Amino acid sequence: MDLKLKIWRQASPTDKGQFVDYDVHNISTDASFLEMIDILNDELIEKGERPVAFDHDCREGICGMCSLYINGHPHGPEAATTTCQLHMRKFKDGETVVIEPWRAKPFPVIKDLIVDRSAFDEIIQSGGYISVTTGGVPDGNSIPINKEHADLAMDAAACIGCGACVAACKNASAMLFVSAKVSQFALLPQGKIEAHDRVKAMVAKMDELGFGNCTNTYACEAECPKEISVANIARMNREFIKAKLG
Amino acid sequence: MSSSHFYSSITKKIIMSLMGLFLLTFLLVHLTLNSFLLFDKNLFNEGAHFMGTNPFIQVFQWVLFAGFAIHILYGIILQIQNWVSRPKGYKKRAWMEQSPFSKYMIYTGAIIFIFLAIHLGNFFFVKMGWVGNGVPELGGKEDMGQLVIDLFSNGGYVAFYVIMFLLMGFHLDHAFQSAFQTLGLNHPTYWGFIKGLSRVYAIVVTLGFVIIPLVIYFR
Ligand code: HEM
Ligand code: SF4
Ligand code: FES
């Protein structure tokens, strides 16, 4: 298949940047979206031009590195899919595809389609962990965990920290990401101990970094490749209220 | 801009949602009172008289104004911070909002605010004697019902009123369920019900406020 691409090119964080048009030809419908850009980049290198910089790592939907805002959607138009798992058969022959970086104040563009997502790391560092003192490994069955909570914690822990929720949200809010991290701990006995401090610290960090306020548009849930539920945001709000009152 | 100046993002939302729920309740009371006008003007006048004289309500009306002021103030702060959070927008952005009217809350909110100002000018300020020729009288008593009926005999005003309430309905449709989500009251078992109730509330309240002037105009 043939495609017309409109790609955001920006040489450095301070460069103004602009959209550049590219044509790609004979792309296999079985190629992934990233492979399609690989092909374009090979052609650009052959021509002596600068290849398009983009993030990727595992290419199997688990690391959260790939990004790209494709035709108006983070990770492209297909639901519950990362860009590395998006196939070209989801596009029409001859279609124009607009490719942009994530846009949010806390995610500055480094180069072309690569943004700096270390703001998420800072949020994790502010409280997204449990403190353990090393020693003997406790018996796994000594702490009973109810099945429902274990499942909900697993669902929340599926978040790969890709930032699509922020990219999708009209407010550039990080609430879905932060609430997934808060929830995965708050639901389990080991995480409950520091739950109050954790939620306060992580929310404060999220605000400080300049992410927007959630207005419950639920765009994040619709665009999340791991289908993290906005019920996690409600849980985080409950945790936050408990922490403030308690 | 550091948001810590105006509390954390979640605290702001909780304040907004509590004030919003308060306003949602007030709208129901107001609609009930207005609906008396369809049946009996005297009943409406008695209701208005009660509202205008009962000491509890007298105090409460200032609480209500404060509620509006806080909701509006936080609505504006929240929106400005949200605009600042994305200095550069997208070239192409799909419709992704799952609660459709969530996208326009600041605009529908601004519409409500404009309407509120005009509405207060038409009724509350007249009643307080700050503007206009005062409230008509009937048998030595204030005839608020007549004031309303006079206004609603003007087709242009009725059309304006109807359009304003339709736009307010969009605010309400998102608002009701959003307040529950903000307060953490999202449970898979009840969430469908709350969303349904939100839509029913918005439709009933909007139609209620819209039907009254139409009935009076065409009666
Ligand atoms: C009868 C009048 C009003 C009612 C019943 C009402 C109710 C609500 C409720 C319940 C919410 C959801 C709050 C939450 O989820 O935390 C909301 C959101 C909002 N309201 Fe209002 N509101 C009214 C008037 C206004 C006015 C006059 C403005 C003025 C600008 C405004 C601006 C906003 C904004 C920007 C939001 C979205 C932010 C958010 O979701 O928290 N509202 N409203
Ligand atoms: S919540 Fe979903 S969209 Fe947001 S960072 Fe996690 S996986 Fe990505
Ligand atoms: S490259 Fe790892 S999730 Fe896409």
Coordinates of C-alpha atoms and ligand atoms in Angstrom, one line a residue:
Chain A
M1 CA 0.0 0.0 0.0
D2 CA 1.0 3.6 -0.5
L3 CA 0.6 6.4 2.1
K4 CA 1.1 10.1 2.4
L5 CA 2.6 11.0 5.7
K6 CA 2.6 14.4 7.5
I7 CA 5.3 14.1 10.2
W8 CA 6.3 16.6 12.9
R9 CA 10.0 17.3 12.5
Q10 CA 11.9 19.2 15.1
A11 CA 15.7 19.1 15.3
S12 CA 16.1 19.9 19.0
P13 CA 14.1 20.9 22.0
T14 CA 14.5 24.6 21.1
D15 CA 13.9 24.3 17.4
K16 CA 10.5 25.6 16.3
G17 CA 9.6 22.5 14.3
Q18 CA 7.2 21.9 11.4
F19 CA 5.3 19.3 9.6
V20 CA 7.0 17.7 6.6
D21 CA 5.3 15.6 3.9
Y22 CA 6.6 12.2 2.9
D23 CA 5.3 9.5 0.5
V24 CA 5.9 5.8 1.3
H25 CA 5.3 3.1 -1.3
N26 CA 4.7 -0.7 -1.3
I27 CA 4.2 -1.0 2.4
S28 CA 3.0 -4.5 3.4
T29 CA -0.4 -4.6 5.1
D30 CA 1.3 -6.9 7.6
A31 CA 3.9 -4.4 8.6
S32 CA 3.6 -2.7 11.9
F33 CA 3.3 1.1 12.1
L34 CA 6.9 1.3 13.4
E35 CA 8.2 -0.9 10.6
M36 CA 6.6 1.4 8.2
I37 CA 8.6 4.3 9.7
D38 CA 11.7 2.1 9.6
I39 CA 11.2 1.7 5.9
L40 CA 10.8 5.5 5.5
N41 CA 13.9 6.1 7.6
D42 CA 16.0 3.6 5.5
E43 CA 15.0 5.6 2.4
L44 CA 15.8 8.9 4.1
I45 CA 19.3 7.6 5.1
E46 CA 20.0 6.4 1.6
K47 CA 19.1 9.9 0.3
G48 CA 21.4 11.4 2.9
E49 CA 18.6 13.0 4.9
R50 CA 18.1 12.9 8.7
P51 CA 15.8 10.0 9.7
V52 CA 12.7 10.6 11.8
A53 CA 13.5 10.1 15.5
F54 CA 10.8 8.1 17.4
D55 CA 10.7 6.1 20.6
H56 CA 10.4 2.3 20.7
D57 CA 11.9 -0.6 22.5
C58 CA 10.1 -4.0 23.0
R59 CA 7.9 -3.8 20.0
E60 CA 5.5 -6.2 21.6
G61 CA 3.2 -3.9 23.6
I62 CA 4.7 -4.3 27.0
C63 CA 7.4 -1.6 27.6
G64 CA 5.4 1.6 27.0
M65 CA 8.2 3.3 25.0
C66 CA 6.5 3.7 21.7
S67 CA 4.3 6.8 21.4
L68 CA 3.1 8.8 18.4
Y69 CA -0.2 10.7 17.9
I70 CA -1.5 9.2 14.7
N71 CA -4.5 10.7 12.9
G72 CA -5.7 12.3 16.1
H73 CA -5.3 9.4 18.4
P74 CA -2.4 8.4 20.7
H75 CA -1.1 5.1 19.4
G76 CA -3.4 5.5 16.4
P77 CA -7.1 4.8 15.8
E78 CA -7.3 1.2 17.0
A79 CA -8.4 0.7 20.6
A80 CA -6.3 -1.0 23.2
T81 CA -3.2 -1.1 21.0
T82 CA 0.2 0.3 21.3
T83 CA 1.8 1.8 18.1
C84 CA 4.3 -1.1 17.9
Q85 CA 1.3 -3.5 17.7
L86 CA -0.7 -1.4 15.2
H87 CA -0.8 -2.9 11.8
M88 CA -0.8 -1.1 8.5
R89 CA -3.9 -3.0 7.4
K90 CA -5.8 -0.7 9.7
F91 CA -5.2 2.1 7.2
K92 CA -6.5 2.7 3.7
D93 CA -4.4 2.6 0.6
G94 CA -3.5 6.2 -0.4
E95 CA -4.6 7.6 3.0
T96 CA -2.9 10.7 4.5
V97 CA -1.6 9.9 8.0
V98 CA -0.7 12.8 10.4
I99 CA 2.0 11.8 12.9
E100 CA 2.7 14.1 15.9
P101 CA 4.5 13.8 19.2
W102 CA 2.6 13.7 22.6
R103 CA 1.7 17.2 23.5
A104 CA 1.8 18.3 27.1
K105 CA 3.8 20.9 29.1
P106 CA 5.5 18.2 31.3
F107 CA 6.4 16.1 28.2
P108 CA 8.7 18.5 26.2
V109 CA 9.7 17.4 22.7
I110 CA 13.4 16.3 22.6
K111 CA 13.6 15.6 18.9
D112 CA 11.0 14.9 16.1
L113 CA 8.5 12.5 17.7
I114 CA 10.4 11.8 20.9
V115 CA 9.2 13.5 24.1
D116 CA 10.8 13.4 27.5
R117 CA 8.5 11.4 29.7
S118 CA 10.7 11.5 32.8
A119 CA 7.9 13.4 34.6
F120 CA 6.3 10.0 35.0
D121 CA 9.5 8.7 36.7
E122 CA 9.5 11.7 39.0
I123 CA 5.9 10.8 40.0
I124 CA 6.9 7.2 40.7
Q125 CA 9.9 8.4 42.7
S126 CA 7.7 10.6 44.9
G127 CA 5.8 7.5 46.3
G128 CA 5.0 4.8 43.7
Y129 CA 6.7 2.1 45.6
I130 CA 6.6 0.2 48.9
S131 CA 9.4 0.4 51.4
V132 CA 10.8 -3.0 52.3
T133 CA 13.6 -3.8 54.8
T134 CA 15.6 -6.7 53.5
G135 CA 15.7 -9.9 55.4
G136 CA 14.2 -13.4 55.2
V137 CA 11.6 -13.9 52.5
P138 CA 8.2 -14.3 54.2
D139 CA 6.0 -17.2 53.3
G140 CA 3.8 -16.2 50.3
N141 CA 0.6 -17.5 51.9
S142 CA 1.1 -15.8 55.3
I143 CA -0.7 -12.6 54.0
P144 CA -4.2 -13.5 52.8
I145 CA -5.4 -11.4 49.8
N146 CA -8.9 -11.4 48.6
K147 CA -9.3 -12.5 45.0
E148 CA -11.3 -9.5 43.9
H149 CA -8.7 -7.1 45.2
A150 CA -5.8 -9.1 43.7
D151 CA -7.5 -9.0 40.3
L152 CA -8.2 -5.3 40.5
A153 CA -4.6 -4.7 41.5
M154 CA -3.4 -6.8 38.6
D155 CA -5.6 -4.8 36.2
A156 CA -4.2 -1.5 37.5
A157 CA -0.6 -2.9 37.4
A158 CA -1.1 -3.5 33.6
C159 CA -0.3 0.2 33.1
I160 CA 2.9 0.5 31.0
G161 CA 3.5 4.2 31.7
C162 CA 3.2 5.1 28.0
G163 CA 1.6 8.5 28.6
A164 CA -1.2 8.0 26.1
C165 CA -3.7 9.1 28.7
V166 CA -2.0 12.4 29.1
A167 CA -1.7 12.8 25.3
A168 CA -5.3 12.0 24.8
C169 CA -6.7 14.2 27.6
K170 CA -7.8 17.6 26.6
N171 CA -6.4 18.9 29.9
A172 CA -3.2 16.9 29.6
S173 CA -4.1 15.3 33.0
A174 CA -2.0 12.4 34.3
M175 CA -4.8 11.1 36.6
L176 CA -5.3 7.7 34.8
F177 CA -1.6 6.9 35.1
V178 CA -1.2 8.1 38.7
S179 CA -4.4 6.4 39.8
A180 CA -3.3 3.1 38.3
K181 CA -0.1 3.3 40.3
V182 CA -1.9 4.4 43.5
S183 CA -4.5 1.7 43.0
Q184 CA -2.2 -1.2 42.5
F185 CA -0.6 -0.6 45.9
A186 CA -3.7 0.6 47.8
L187 CA -5.6 -2.6 47.0
L188 CA -2.9 -4.9 48.5
P189 CA -2.0 -5.3 52.1
Q190 CA 1.7 -4.5 51.5
G191 CA 0.8 -1.2 49.9
K192 CA -1.9 -0.2 52.4
I193 CA 0.7 0.7 55.0
E194 CA 2.0 3.7 53.2
A195 CA -1.2 4.4 51.2
H196 CA -1.9 7.9 52.8
D197 CA 1.5 9.3 52.3
R198 CA 1.8 7.8 48.9
V199 CA -1.4 9.3 47.4
K200 CA -0.6 12.7 48.8
A201 CA 2.9 12.7 47.6
M202 CA 2.1 11.4 44.1
V203 CA -0.8 13.9 43.6
A204 CA 1.4 16.8 44.8
K205 CA 4.2 15.8 42.4
M206 CA 1.7 15.4 39.5
D207 CA 0.4 18.9 40.1
E208 CA 3.8 20.4 40.6
L209 CA 5.0 19.0 37.3
G210 CA 2.3 20.9 35.5
F211 CA -0.2 18.2 34.4
G212 CA -3.7 19.4 34.1
N213 CA -6.7 18.8 36.3
C214 CA -9.0 15.9 35.5
T215 CA -12.5 16.9 34.3
N216 CA -13.8 13.4 33.8
T217 CA -13.9 13.4 30.1
Y218 CA -12.9 9.7 30.2
A219 CA -10.8 10.1 26.9
C220 CA -7.9 8.5 28.8
E221 CA -9.8 5.2 29.3
A222 CA -10.8 5.1 25.7
E223 CA -7.3 5.6 24.5
C224 CA -5.3 3.6 27.0
P225 CA -3.6 0.6 25.3
K226 CA -4.0 -1.4 28.5
E227 CA -7.6 -0.4 29.0
I228 CA -7.0 1.0 32.5
S229 CA -10.4 1.9 33.9
V230 CA -11.4 5.4 35.2
A231 CA -12.7 3.5 38.2
N232 CA -9.1 3.8 39.3
I233 CA -9.4 7.6 39.3
A234 CA -12.4 7.4 41.5
R235 CA -10.5 5.0 43.8
M236 CA -7.6 7.5 43.9
N237 CA -9.9 10.3 44.8
R238 CA -11.3 8.2 47.7
E239 CA -7.8 7.4 48.8
F240 CA -7.0 11.1 48.6
I241 CA -10.0 12.1 50.7
K242 CA -9.2 9.4 53.3
A243 CA -5.6 10.5 53.4
K244 CA -6.5 14.2 53.9
L245 CA -9.2 13.4 56.5
G246 CA -7.3 10.6 58.3
Chain B
M1 CA 1.8 28.4 37.4
S2 CA 1.9 26.3 40.5
S3 CA -1.5 24.9 41.3
S4 CA -0.6 24.6 45.0
H5 CA -1.8 28.2 45.3
F6 CA -5.3 27.0 44.8
Y7 CA -5.1 23.6 46.6
S8 CA -4.3 20.3 44.9
S9 CA -6.0 19.3 41.6
I10 CA -8.2 16.8 43.4
T11 CA -9.2 19.2 46.2
K12 CA -10.2 21.7 43.7
K13 CA -12.4 19.1 41.9
I14 CA -13.9 18.0 45.2
I15 CA -14.8 21.6 46.1
M16 CA -16.3 22.1 42.6
S17 CA -18.3 18.9 42.8
L18 CA -19.8 19.6 46.2
M19 CA -20.8 23.1 45.2
G20 CA -22.1 21.6 41.9
L21 CA -24.2 19.0 43.7
F22 CA -25.6 21.7 45.9
L23 CA -26.5 23.7 42.7
L24 CA -28.1 20.6 41.2
T25 CA -30.4 20.3 44.2
F26 CA -31.2 23.9 44.2
L27 CA -32.3 23.6 40.5
L28 CA -34.8 20.9 41.4
V29 CA -36.3 23.1 44.1
H30 CA -36.4 26.1 41.8
L31 CA -38.1 24.0 39.1
T32 CA -40.7 22.6 41.5
L33 CA -41.6 26.2 42.5
N34 CA -41.8 27.3 38.8
S35 CA -44.0 24.4 37.9
F36 CA -46.7 25.8 40.3
L37 CA -47.1 28.6 37.8
L38 CA -48.6 26.0 35.3
F39 CA -51.3 25.1 37.7
D40 CA -52.1 28.1 39.9
K41 CA -50.5 31.6 40.0
N42 CA -51.5 32.0 43.7
L43 CA -49.8 28.9 44.7
F44 CA -46.7 30.2 42.9
N45 CA -47.0 33.5 44.7
E46 CA -47.3 31.8 48.0
G47 CA -44.2 29.8 47.2
A48 CA -42.3 32.9 46.2
H49 CA -43.5 34.7 49.3
F50 CA -42.3 31.8 51.5
M51 CA -38.9 31.9 49.7
G52 CA -38.8 35.7 50.0
T53 CA -39.6 35.8 53.7
N54 CA -38.6 32.6 55.5
P55 CA -35.6 33.4 57.6
F56 CA -33.9 30.1 56.8
I57 CA -34.2 30.7 53.1
Q58 CA -33.0 34.2 53.5
V59 CA -29.8 33.1 55.0
F60 CA -29.6 30.2 52.6
Q61 CA -29.8 32.4 49.5
W62 CA -26.5 33.9 50.4
V63 CA -25.0 30.4 50.9
L64 CA -26.4 29.7 47.4
F65 CA -24.7 32.8 45.9
A66 CA -21.4 31.7 47.6
G67 CA -21.9 28.3 46.2
F68 CA -22.2 29.7 42.7
A69 CA -19.2 32.0 43.2
I70 CA -16.9 29.2 44.4
H71 CA -18.0 26.9 41.7
I72 CA -17.4 29.5 39.0
L73 CA -14.1 30.7 40.5
Y74 CA -12.7 27.2 40.7
G75 CA -14.2 26.4 37.3
I76 CA -12.2 29.2 35.8
I77 CA -8.9 28.5 37.7
L78 CA -9.2 24.8 36.7
Q79 CA -9.7 25.7 33.1
I80 CA -6.9 28.2 32.9
Q81 CA -4.5 25.6 34.4
N82 CA -5.7 23.0 31.9
W83 CA -5.1 25.3 29.0
V84 CA -1.6 26.0 30.3
S85 CA -0.9 22.3 30.6
R86 CA -0.9 22.0 26.8
P87 CA 0.9 25.0 25.4
K88 CA 1.0 23.5 21.9
G89 CA -2.0 21.7 20.6
Y90 CA -2.4 19.0 18.0
K91 CA -2.7 19.4 14.2
K92 CA -5.3 16.7 14.1
R93 CA -7.2 15.6 17.2
A94 CA -10.0 13.0 17.1
W95 CA -13.1 13.2 19.3
M96 CA -12.1 11.0 22.3
E97 CA -14.3 12.4 25.1
Q98 CA -16.6 9.7 26.4
S99 CA -18.8 12.1 28.3
P100 CA -19.7 14.3 25.2
F101 CA -20.5 17.6 27.0
S102 CA -17.4 17.4 29.2
K103 CA -15.6 19.1 26.3
Y104 CA -17.6 22.3 26.6
M105 CA -18.0 22.8 30.4
I106 CA -16.3 26.2 30.5
Y107 CA -18.5 27.4 27.6
T108 CA -21.8 26.1 28.9
G109 CA -20.7 27.3 32.3
A110 CA -20.1 30.8 30.9
I111 CA -23.6 30.7 29.2
I112 CA -25.2 29.8 32.6
F113 CA -23.3 32.7 34.1
I114 CA -24.6 35.2 31.6
F115 CA -28.1 33.8 31.9
L116 CA -27.8 34.0 35.7
A117 CA -26.9 37.7 35.5
I118 CA -29.8 38.5 33.3
H119 CA -32.1 36.3 35.3
L120 CA -31.2 38.0 38.6
G121 CA -31.7 41.4 36.8
N122 CA -35.2 40.3 35.7
F123 CA -36.4 38.9 39.0
F124 CA -34.2 39.2 42.1
F125 CA -33.1 42.8 41.5
V126 CA -36.6 43.8 40.7
K127 CA -37.9 42.2 43.8
M128 CA -35.2 43.9 45.9
G129 CA -36.2 47.2 44.3
W130 CA -32.7 47.7 42.8
V131 CA -33.9 47.9 39.2
G132 CA -37.2 48.3 37.3
N133 CA -40.6 49.4 38.5
G134 CA -41.0 46.9 41.3
V135 CA -43.1 43.8 41.5
P136 CA -46.8 44.1 40.5
E137 CA -49.3 43.8 43.3
L138 CA -52.4 41.8 43.7
G139 CA -54.7 42.4 46.7
G140 CA -51.9 44.2 48.6
K141 CA -49.5 41.3 48.0
E142 CA -46.5 40.9 45.7
D143 CA -47.6 39.2 42.5
M144 CA -44.3 37.6 41.4
G145 CA -46.3 35.2 39.2
Q146 CA -47.5 38.2 37.1
L147 CA -44.0 39.5 36.7
V148 CA -43.0 36.1 35.3
I149 CA -46.1 35.8 33.1
D150 CA -45.5 39.4 31.7
L151 CA -41.9 38.5 30.7
F152 CA -43.0 35.2 29.1
S153 CA -45.5 37.0 26.9
N154 CA -42.5 38.3 25.0
G155 CA -41.7 35.8 22.3
G156 CA -38.1 36.9 22.0
Y157 CA -37.5 36.5 25.7
V158 CA -39.1 33.0 25.6
A159 CA -36.9 32.0 22.7
F160 CA -33.8 33.3 24.6
Y161 CA -34.9 31.5 27.8
V162 CA -35.4 28.2 26.0
I163 CA -32.1 28.3 24.2
M164 CA -30.2 29.2 27.4
F165 CA -31.8 26.2 29.2
L166 CA -31.0 23.8 26.4
L167 CA -27.3 24.8 26.7
M168 CA -27.5 24.5 30.4
G169 CA -28.8 21.0 30.0
F170 CA -25.5 20.1 28.3
H171 CA -23.7 21.3 31.4
L172 CA -26.0 19.3 33.6
D173 CA -25.7 16.1 31.6
H174 CA -22.0 15.9 32.3
A175 CA -22.1 17.5 35.7
F176 CA -24.3 15.1 37.6
Q177 CA -22.2 11.9 37.0
S178 CA -19.0 13.8 37.0
A179 CA -19.6 14.9 40.6
F180 CA -20.0 11.3 41.6
Q181 CA -16.8 10.2 39.9
T182 CA -14.9 13.1 41.5
L183 CA -16.1 12.2 44.9
G184 CA -14.9 8.6 44.3
L185 CA -18.4 7.2 44.1
N186 CA -17.8 5.0 41.1
H187 CA -18.7 1.4 41.7
P188 CA -19.1 -1.0 38.7
T189 CA -22.5 -2.1 40.1
Y190 CA -24.0 1.3 40.3
W191 CA -22.1 3.3 37.7
G192 CA -24.4 2.6 34.8
F193 CA -27.3 3.7 37.0
I194 CA -25.6 6.9 38.0
K195 CA -24.8 7.7 34.4
G196 CA -28.4 7.0 33.4
L197 CA -29.7 9.1 36.3
S198 CA -27.4 11.9 35.2
R199 CA -29.0 11.9 31.7
V200 CA -32.5 11.7 33.1
Y201 CA -31.8 14.5 35.5
A202 CA -30.5 16.7 32.7
I203 CA -33.4 15.9 30.4
V204 CA -36.1 16.4 33.1
V205 CA -34.7 19.6 34.4
T206 CA -34.1 21.1 31.0
L207 CA -37.5 20.1 29.6
G208 CA -39.2 21.3 32.8
F209 CA -37.6 24.8 32.6
V210 CA -38.3 25.0 28.9
I211 CA -41.9 23.9 29.0
I212 CA -43.0 26.4 31.5
P213 CA -42.4 29.6 29.4
L214 CA -43.7 27.8 26.3
V215 CA -47.0 26.9 28.0
I216 CA -47.4 30.4 29.4
Y217 CA -46.6 32.0 26.0
F218 CA -49.0 29.8 24.0
R219 CA -51.7 29.7 26.6
Ligands
HEM1 C1 -26.9 25.9 37.7 C2 -25.7 26.0 37.6 C3 -24.6 25.0 37.7 C4 -24.6 23.7 38.1 C5 -25.8 22.9 38.7 C6 -23.3 23.2 37.9 C7 -22.9 21.9 38.2 C8 -21.7 21.3 37.9 C9 -21.2 20.1 38.4 C10 -22.0 19.1 39.3 C11 -20.0 19.9 37.8 C12 -19.1 18.6 38.0 C13 -18.1 18.9 39.1 C14 -17.1 17.8 39.3 O1 -17.1 16.7 38.7 O2 -16.3 18.0 40.1 C15 -19.7 21.0 37.1 C16 -18.5 21.2 36.3 C17 -18.1 22.4 35.8 N1 -18.8 23.6 35.9 FE1 -20.6 23.9 36.6 N2 -22.5 24.1 37.3 C18 -23.3 25.3 37.2 C19 -22.8 26.5 36.8 C20 -21.5 26.8 36.3 C21 -21.1 28.1 35.9 C22 -21.9 29.4 36.0 C23 -19.8 27.9 35.5 C24 -19.0 29.1 35.1 C25 -17.9 29.2 34.5 C26 -19.5 26.5 35.6 C27 -18.3 25.9 35.2 C28 -18.0 24.6 35.3 C29 -16.8 24.0 34.7 C30 -15.7 24.7 34.0 C31 -16.9 22.6 35.0 C32 -15.9 21.5 34.5 C33 -14.9 21.2 35.5 C34 -15.1 19.9 36.2 O3 -15.6 18.9 35.6 O4 -14.9 19.9 37.3 N3 -20.6 25.8 36.1 N4 -20.7 21.9 37.1
SF4_2 S1 -2.9 4.5 32.2 FE1 -2.9 3.5 30.1 S2 -2.5 5.3 28.8 FE2 -1.9 6.0 30.8 S3 0.3 5.5 31.0 FE3 -0.8 3.7 31.8 S4 -1.0 2.3 30.1 FE4 -0.4 4.3 29.2
FES3 S1 7.7 -0.5 21.8 FE1 7.3 -1.4 23.8 S2 5.1 -1.0 24.0 FE2 5.5 -0.4 21.9

